PDB file of C-alpha atoms in Angstrom:
ATOM      1  CA  UNK D   1      55.572 -26.627-132.404  1.00 52.00           C
ATOM      2  CA  UNK D   2      58.050 -24.201-130.162  1.00 52.00           C
ATOM      3  CA  UNK D   3      55.527 -21.376-129.760  1.00 53.00           C
ATOM      4  CA  UNK D   4      53.022 -23.898-127.991  1.00 53.00           C
ATOM      5  CA  UNK D   5      55.432 -25.549-125.703  1.00 55.00           C
ATOM      6  CA  UNK D   6      56.401 -21.869-125.004  1.00 54.00           C
ATOM      7  CA  UNK D   7      52.382 -21.072-124.056  1.00 55.00           C
ATOM      8  CA  UNK D   8      52.849 -24.289-122.360  1.00 54.00           C
ATOM      9  CA  UNK D   9      55.761 -23.299-119.960  1.00 55.00           C
ATOM     10  CA  UNK D  10      54.296 -19.928-119.703  1.00 55.00           C
ATOM     11  CA  UNK D  11      50.951 -21.391-118.457  1.00 55.00           C
ATOM     12  CA  UNK D  12      52.757 -23.482-115.756  1.00 50.00           C
ATOM     13  CA  UNK D  13      54.435 -20.130-114.612  1.00 53.00           C
ATOM     14  CA  UNK D  14      51.764 -18.302-114.297  1.00 50.00           C
ATOM     15  CA  UNK D  15      49.938 -21.128-112.490  1.00 48.00           C
ATOM     16  CA  UNK D  16      53.008 -21.508-110.109  1.00 46.00           C
ATOM     17  CA  UNK D  17      52.814 -17.686-109.460  1.00 50.00           C
ATOM     18  CA  UNK D  18      49.191 -17.662-108.766  1.00 43.00           C
ATOM     19  CA  UNK D  19      49.235 -20.866-106.332  1.00 43.00           C
ATOM     20  CA  UNK D  20      52.163 -19.389-104.809  1.00 50.00           C
ATOM     21  CA  UNK D  21      50.423 -16.055-104.223  1.00 47.00           C
ATOM     22  CA  UNK D  22      47.214 -17.857-102.762  1.00 43.00           C
ATOM     23  CA  UNK D  23      49.791 -19.725-100.461  1.00 45.00           C
ATOM     24  CA  UNK D  24      50.659 -16.352 -99.257  1.00 48.00           C
ATOM     25  CA  UNK D  25      47.278 -14.981 -98.716  1.00 43.00           C
ATOM     26  CA  UNK D  26      46.408 -17.778 -96.817  1.00 40.00           C
ATOM     27  CA  UNK D  27      49.347 -18.228 -94.748  1.00 46.00           C
ATOM     28  CA  UNK D  28      49.013 -14.198 -93.633  1.00 47.00           C
ATOM     29  CA  UNK D  29      45.665 -14.789 -92.804  1.00 42.00           C
ATOM     30  CA  UNK D  30      46.154 -17.765 -90.606  1.00 42.00           C
ATOM     31  CA  UNK D  31      49.145 -15.729 -89.176  1.00 43.00           C
ATOM     32  CA  UNK D  32      46.628 -12.479 -88.189  1.00 43.00           C
ATOM     33  CA  UNK D  33      44.074 -15.432 -86.944  1.00 41.00           C
ATOM     34  CA  UNK D  34      46.633 -16.772 -84.611  1.00 42.00           C
ATOM     35  CA  UNK D  35      47.909 -13.505 -83.757  1.00 40.00           C
ATOM     36  CA  UNK D  36      44.520 -12.395 -82.991  1.00 41.00           C
ATOM     37  CA  UNK D  37      43.950 -15.940 -81.062  1.00 39.00           C
ATOM     38  CA  UNK D  38      46.899 -15.067 -78.726  1.00 37.00           C
ATOM     39  CA  UNK D  39      46.235 -11.389 -77.982  1.00 37.00           C
ATOM     40  CA  UNK D  40      42.513 -12.493 -77.182  1.00 39.00           C
ATOM     41  CA  UNK D  41      43.755 -15.140 -74.822  1.00 37.00           C
ATOM     42  CA  UNK D  42      46.386 -12.905 -73.337  1.00 35.00           C
ATOM     43  CA  UNK D  43      43.743 -10.609 -72.201  1.00 38.00           C
ATOM     44  CA  UNK D  44      41.490 -13.379 -70.724  1.00 36.00           C
ATOM     45  CA  UNK D  45      39.251 -12.477 -68.073  1.00 34.00           C
ATOM     46  CA  UNK D  46      38.470  -9.133 -69.361  1.00 34.00           C
ATOM     47  CA  UNK D  47      37.557 -10.346 -72.755  1.00 35.00           C
ATOM     48  CA  UNK D  48      35.007 -13.272 -71.062  1.00 35.00           C
ATOM     49  CA  UNK D  49      33.714 -10.609 -68.532  1.00 38.00           C
ATOM     50  CA  UNK D  50      32.716  -8.122 -71.988  1.00 52.00           C
ATOM     51  CA  UNK D  51      31.389 -10.946 -73.601  1.00 83.00           C
ATOM     52  CA  UNK D  52      28.882 -11.993 -70.807  1.00 88.00           C
ATOM     53  CA  UNK D  53      28.014  -8.214 -70.564  1.00 91.00           C
ATOM     54  CA  UNK D  54      27.394  -8.443 -73.959  1.00 93.00           C
ATOM     55  CA  UNK D  55      25.249 -11.185 -74.203  1.00 93.00           C
ATOM     56  CA  UNK D  56      23.142 -10.227 -70.717  1.00 94.00           C
ATOM     57  CA  UNK D  57      22.326  -6.826 -72.393  1.00 94.00           C
ATOM     58  CA  UNK D  58      21.219  -8.139 -75.546  1.00 94.00           C
ATOM     59  CA  UNK D  59      18.659 -10.521 -73.919  1.00 93.00           C
ATOM     60  CA  UNK D  60      17.551  -7.794 -71.900  1.00 95.00           C
ATOM     61  CA  UNK D  61      16.989  -5.858 -75.047  1.00 96.00           C
ATOM     62  CA  UNK D  62      15.043  -8.183 -76.558  1.00 94.00           C
ATOM     63  CA  UNK D  63      12.487  -8.099 -73.404  1.00 94.00           C
ATOM     64  CA  UNK D  64      12.633  -4.669 -73.526  1.00 95.00           C
ATOM     65  CA  UNK D  65      11.690  -4.685 -77.339  1.00 95.00           C
ATOM     66  CA  UNK D  66       8.800  -7.128 -76.252  1.00 94.00           C
ATOM     67  CA  UNK D  67       7.426  -4.559 -73.975  1.00 95.00           C
ATOM     68  CA  UNK D  68       7.517  -1.727 -76.571  1.00 95.00           C
ATOM     69  CA  UNK D  69       5.583  -4.406 -79.114  1.00 94.00           C
ATOM     70  CA  UNK D  70       3.204  -4.817 -76.123  1.00 92.00           C
ATOM     71  CA  UNK D  71       2.171  -1.139 -75.561  1.00 95.00           C
ATOM     72  CA  UNK D  72       2.001  -0.509 -79.401  1.00 95.00           C
ATOM     73  CA  UNK D  73      -0.785  -3.464 -79.269  1.00 92.00           C
ATOM     74  CA  UNK D  74      -2.282  -1.618 -76.539  1.00 93.00           C
ATOM     75  CA  UNK D  75      -2.388   1.715 -78.023  1.00 95.00           C
ATOM     76  CA  UNK D  76      -4.029   0.188 -81.016  1.00 92.00           C
ATOM     77  CA  UNK D  77      -6.550  -1.588 -79.689  1.00 90.00           C
ATOM     78  CA  UNK D  78      -7.620   0.487 -76.561  1.00 92.00           C
ATOM     79  CA  UNK D  79     -10.566   2.833 -76.481  1.00 92.00           C
ATOM     80  CA  UNK D  80     -10.303   4.170 -73.283  1.00 94.00           C
ATOM     81  CA  UNK D  81      -8.888   7.682 -74.026  1.00 96.00           C
ATOM     82  CA  UNK D  82      -7.153   7.680 -70.495  1.00 95.00           C
ATOM     83  CA  UNK D  83      -5.459   4.618 -71.281  1.00 96.00           C
ATOM     84  CA  UNK D  84      -4.599   4.860 -74.361  1.00 97.00           C
ATOM     85  CA  UNK D  85      -2.682   8.058 -73.299  1.00 97.00           C
ATOM     86  CA  UNK D  86      -0.693   5.964 -70.682  1.00 97.00           C
ATOM     87  CA  UNK D  87       0.088   3.282 -73.153  1.00 97.00           C
ATOM     88  CA  UNK D  88       1.615   6.149 -75.427  1.00 98.00           C
ATOM     89  CA  UNK D  89       3.441   7.067 -72.564  1.00 98.00           C
ATOM     90  CA  UNK D  90       4.981   3.251 -71.715  1.00 98.00           C
ATOM     91  CA  UNK D  91       5.512   2.888 -75.788  1.00 97.00           C
ATOM     92  CA  UNK D  92       7.850   6.250 -75.161  1.00 98.00           C
ATOM     93  CA  UNK D  93       9.703   5.284 -72.130  1.00 98.00           C
ATOM     94  CA  UNK D  94      10.197   1.770 -73.196  1.00 97.00           C
ATOM     95  CA  UNK D  95      11.748   3.006 -76.649  1.00 98.00           C
ATOM     96  CA  UNK D  96      13.911   5.359 -74.213  1.00 98.00           C
ATOM     97  CA  UNK D  97      14.927   2.222 -72.198  1.00 97.00           C
ATOM     98  CA  UNK D  98      15.952   0.703 -75.529  1.00 97.00           C
ATOM     99  CA  UNK D  99      18.012   3.490 -76.705  1.00 97.00           C
ATOM    100  CA  UNK D 100      20.053   3.885 -73.505  1.00 97.00           C
ATOM    101  CA  UNK D 101      20.546  -0.146 -73.301  1.00 97.00           C
ATOM    102  CA  UNK D 102      21.488  -0.070 -77.376  1.00 96.00           C
ATOM    103  CA  UNK D 103      24.273   2.837 -76.550  1.00 96.00           C
ATOM    104  CA  UNK D 104      25.607   0.943 -73.609  1.00 94.00           C
ATOM    105  CA  UNK D 105      25.696  -2.331 -76.333  1.00 94.00           C
ATOM    106  CA  UNK D 106      27.622  -0.063 -78.530  1.00 94.00           C
ATOM    107  CA  UNK D 107      30.010   1.044 -76.561  1.00 93.00           C
ATOM    108  CA  UNK D 108      30.814  -2.698 -75.541  1.00 89.00           C
ATOM    109  CA  UNK D 109      31.150  -3.325 -79.263  1.00 89.00           C
ATOM    110  CA  UNK D 110      27.815  -4.656 -80.058  1.00 87.00           C
ATOM    111  CA  UNK D 111      25.397  -3.605 -82.889  1.00 89.00           C
ATOM    112  CA  UNK D 112      22.042  -2.403 -82.291  1.00 90.00           C
ATOM    113  CA  UNK D 113      19.644  -5.017 -80.787  1.00 91.00           C
ATOM    114  CA  UNK D 114      16.088  -4.702 -82.510  1.00 90.00           C
ATOM    115  CA  UNK D 115      14.595  -8.015 -81.934  1.00 90.00           C
ATOM    116  CA  UNK D 116      12.022  -9.570 -79.767  1.00 85.00           C
ATOM    117  CA  UNK D 117      11.701 -12.800 -78.131  1.00 85.00           C
ATOM    118  CA  UNK D 118       9.791 -15.232 -79.809  1.00 85.00           C
ATOM    119  CA  UNK D 119       8.078 -16.255 -76.736  1.00 79.00           C
ATOM    120  CA  UNK D 120       6.758 -12.611 -76.891  1.00 79.00           C
ATOM    121  CA  UNK D 121       5.401 -13.154 -80.552  1.00 82.00           C
ATOM    122  CA  UNK D 122       3.991 -16.108 -79.771  1.00 83.00           C
ATOM    123  CA  UNK D 123       2.223 -14.160 -77.074  1.00 74.00           C
ATOM    124  CA  UNK D 124       1.037 -11.456 -79.240  1.00 75.00           C
ATOM    125  CA  UNK D 125      -0.370 -13.552 -81.547  1.00 78.00           C
ATOM    126  CA  UNK D 126      -2.350 -15.534 -79.267  1.00 75.00           C
ATOM    127  CA  UNK D 127      -3.593 -12.391 -77.848  1.00 73.00           C
ATOM    128  CA  UNK D 128      -4.701 -11.347 -81.549  1.00 71.00           C
ATOM    129  CA  UNK D 129      -6.351 -14.420 -82.279  1.00 72.00           C
ATOM    130  CA  UNK D 130      -8.243 -14.188 -78.752  1.00 66.00           C
ATOM    131  CA  UNK D 131      -9.229 -10.716 -79.465  1.00 66.00           C
ATOM    132  CA  UNK D 132     -10.529 -11.834 -82.931  1.00 66.00           C
ATOM    133  CA  UNK D 133     -12.653 -14.188 -81.455  1.00 64.00           C
ATOM    134  CA  UNK D 134     -13.694 -12.514 -78.233  1.00 62.00           C
ATOM    135  CA  UNK D 135     -12.795  -8.780 -79.068  1.00 67.00           C
ATOM    136  CA  UNK D 136     -10.952  -6.246 -77.394  1.00 70.00           C
ATOM    137  CA  UNK D 137     -11.881  -5.458 -74.243  1.00 85.00           C
ATOM    138  CA  UNK D 138     -10.293  -2.905 -71.662  1.00 89.00           C
ATOM    139  CA  UNK D 139     -10.026  -5.863 -69.290  1.00 90.00           C
ATOM    140  CA  UNK D 140      -8.100  -8.222 -71.606  1.00 88.00           C
ATOM    141  CA  UNK D 141      -5.939  -5.687 -72.652  1.00 91.00           C
ATOM    142  CA  UNK D 142      -4.731  -4.543 -69.106  1.00 92.00           C
ATOM    143  CA  UNK D 143      -4.638  -7.997 -68.104  1.00 90.00           C
ATOM    144  CA  UNK D 144      -2.156  -8.547 -71.140  1.00 90.00           C
ATOM    145  CA  UNK D 145      -0.026  -5.503 -69.985  1.00 93.00           C
ATOM    146  CA  UNK D 146       0.326  -6.525 -66.583  1.00 94.00           C
ATOM    147  CA  UNK D 147       1.736  -9.932 -68.133  1.00 92.00           C
ATOM    148  CA  UNK D 148       3.957  -8.556 -70.119  1.00 92.00           C
ATOM    149  CA  UNK D 149       5.322  -6.148 -67.706  1.00 95.00           C
ATOM    150  CA  UNK D 150       6.043  -9.496 -65.399  1.00 95.00           C
ATOM    151  CA  UNK D 151       7.723 -10.712 -67.729  1.00 93.00           C
ATOM    152  CA  UNK D 152       9.938  -7.608 -68.180  1.00 95.00           C
ATOM    153  CA  UNK D 153      10.417  -7.308 -64.434  1.00 96.00           C
ATOM    154  CA  UNK D 154      11.862 -11.171 -64.523  1.00 95.00           C
ATOM    155  CA  UNK D 155      14.320  -9.932 -67.303  1.00 95.00           C
ATOM    156  CA  UNK D 156      15.567  -7.220 -65.413  1.00 96.00           C
ATOM    157  CA  UNK D 157      15.908  -9.247 -62.275  1.00 97.00           C
ATOM    158  CA  UNK D 158      17.615 -11.923 -64.251  1.00 96.00           C
ATOM    159  CA  UNK D 159      20.096  -9.280 -65.582  1.00 96.00           C
ATOM    160  CA  UNK D 160      20.959  -8.161 -62.304  1.00 96.00           C
ATOM    161  CA  UNK D 161      21.880 -11.341 -60.964  1.00 96.00           C
ATOM    162  CA  UNK D 162      23.873 -12.448 -63.198  1.00 92.00           C
ATOM    163  CA  UNK D 163      26.355 -10.005 -62.132  1.00 88.00           C
ATOM    164  CA  UNK D 164      27.678  -9.686 -65.391  1.00 92.00           C
ATOM    165  CA  UNK D 165      26.500  -5.838 -65.923  1.00 93.00           C
ATOM    166  CA  UNK D 166      29.037  -3.169 -63.860  1.00 92.00           C
ATOM    167  CA  UNK D 167      29.111   0.605 -63.359  1.00 94.00           C
ATOM    168  CA  UNK D 168      27.134   3.057 -65.313  1.00 95.00           C
ATOM    169  CA  UNK D 169      25.081  -0.123 -67.299  1.00 95.00           C
ATOM    170  CA  UNK D 170      24.489  -1.727 -64.152  1.00 96.00           C
ATOM    171  CA  UNK D 171      23.055   1.544 -62.512  1.00 97.00           C
ATOM    172  CA  UNK D 172      20.905   2.105 -65.537  1.00 97.00           C
ATOM    173  CA  UNK D 173      19.534  -1.206 -65.462  1.00 97.00           C
ATOM    174  CA  UNK D 174      18.318  -0.873 -61.963  1.00 98.00           C
ATOM    175  CA  UNK D 175      16.785   2.286 -62.619  1.00 98.00           C
ATOM    176  CA  UNK D 176      14.901   0.950 -65.326  1.00 98.00           C
ATOM    177  CA  UNK D 177      13.844  -2.293 -63.314  1.00 98.00           C
ATOM    178  CA  UNK D 178      12.243   0.190 -60.695  1.00 98.00           C
ATOM    179  CA  UNK D 179      10.433   2.003 -63.457  1.00 98.00           C
ATOM    180  CA  UNK D 180       9.073  -1.455 -64.397  1.00 97.00           C
ATOM    181  CA  UNK D 181       8.363  -2.160 -60.968  1.00 98.00           C
ATOM    182  CA  UNK D 182       6.055   0.864 -60.513  1.00 98.00           C
ATOM    183  CA  UNK D 183       4.566   0.612 -64.021  1.00 98.00           C
ATOM    184  CA  UNK D 184       3.421  -3.093 -63.121  1.00 98.00           C
ATOM    185  CA  UNK D 185       2.182  -2.074 -59.613  1.00 98.00           C
ATOM    186  CA  UNK D 186       0.050   0.843 -61.135  1.00 97.00           C
ATOM    187  CA  UNK D 187      -1.323  -1.541 -63.974  1.00 97.00           C
ATOM    188  CA  UNK D 188      -2.430  -4.129 -61.325  1.00 96.00           C
ATOM    189  CA  UNK D 189      -4.463  -1.228 -59.594  1.00 96.00           C
ATOM    190  CA  UNK D 190      -5.771   0.002 -63.205  1.00 94.00           C
ATOM    191  CA  UNK D 191      -6.760  -4.081 -63.467  1.00 92.00           C
ATOM    192  CA  UNK D 192      -8.546  -3.771 -60.007  1.00 91.00           C
ATOM    193  CA  UNK D 193     -10.597  -0.900 -60.666  1.00 88.00           C
ATOM    194  CA  UNK D 194     -11.760  -2.206 -64.000  1.00 83.00           C
ATOM    195  CA  UNK D 195     -12.700  -5.492 -62.372  1.00 78.00           C
ATOM    196  CA  UNK D 196     -14.465  -3.620 -59.948  1.00 70.00           C
TER     197      UNK D 196
END
């Protein structure tokens, strides 16, 4: 009987120790969260700007990744050797854009952004369905790329208008915006040439 009481007393002591240990761990975690909250709060505006910059950059990267996917699709579908070569250049250019923006994102403490927009995914699926019915023709491929480049330009304009981007990152986005505008102009000329 004494041994059963001793075992029971030992169980209560063990439970008390483990619940005390859990309490200390939870208390320590709450303390760490509280300190973290006050440190971030004391930095105030700097944290908010950095978050805005990160959000703007991630949003822009989704559109740059759409650009990559769109031009890869054009490479696969085009039968015109000259246009296929140009689309390959645009895939490479878009990948360079994404790499440069992802490098800035990492410097801001973010992870690499590889996703695309839902709008872009839906548009590519619609174009695939349309091509299945009507076939792949160069005019449709060019029109699709002109439309996709319009989206990219709009994304760059919105990123620059947000005023969240600063320093070298802003300069990089401005440079990419100019290149995207040049691409758009060239695609429109190629589209006009195809229609003539």
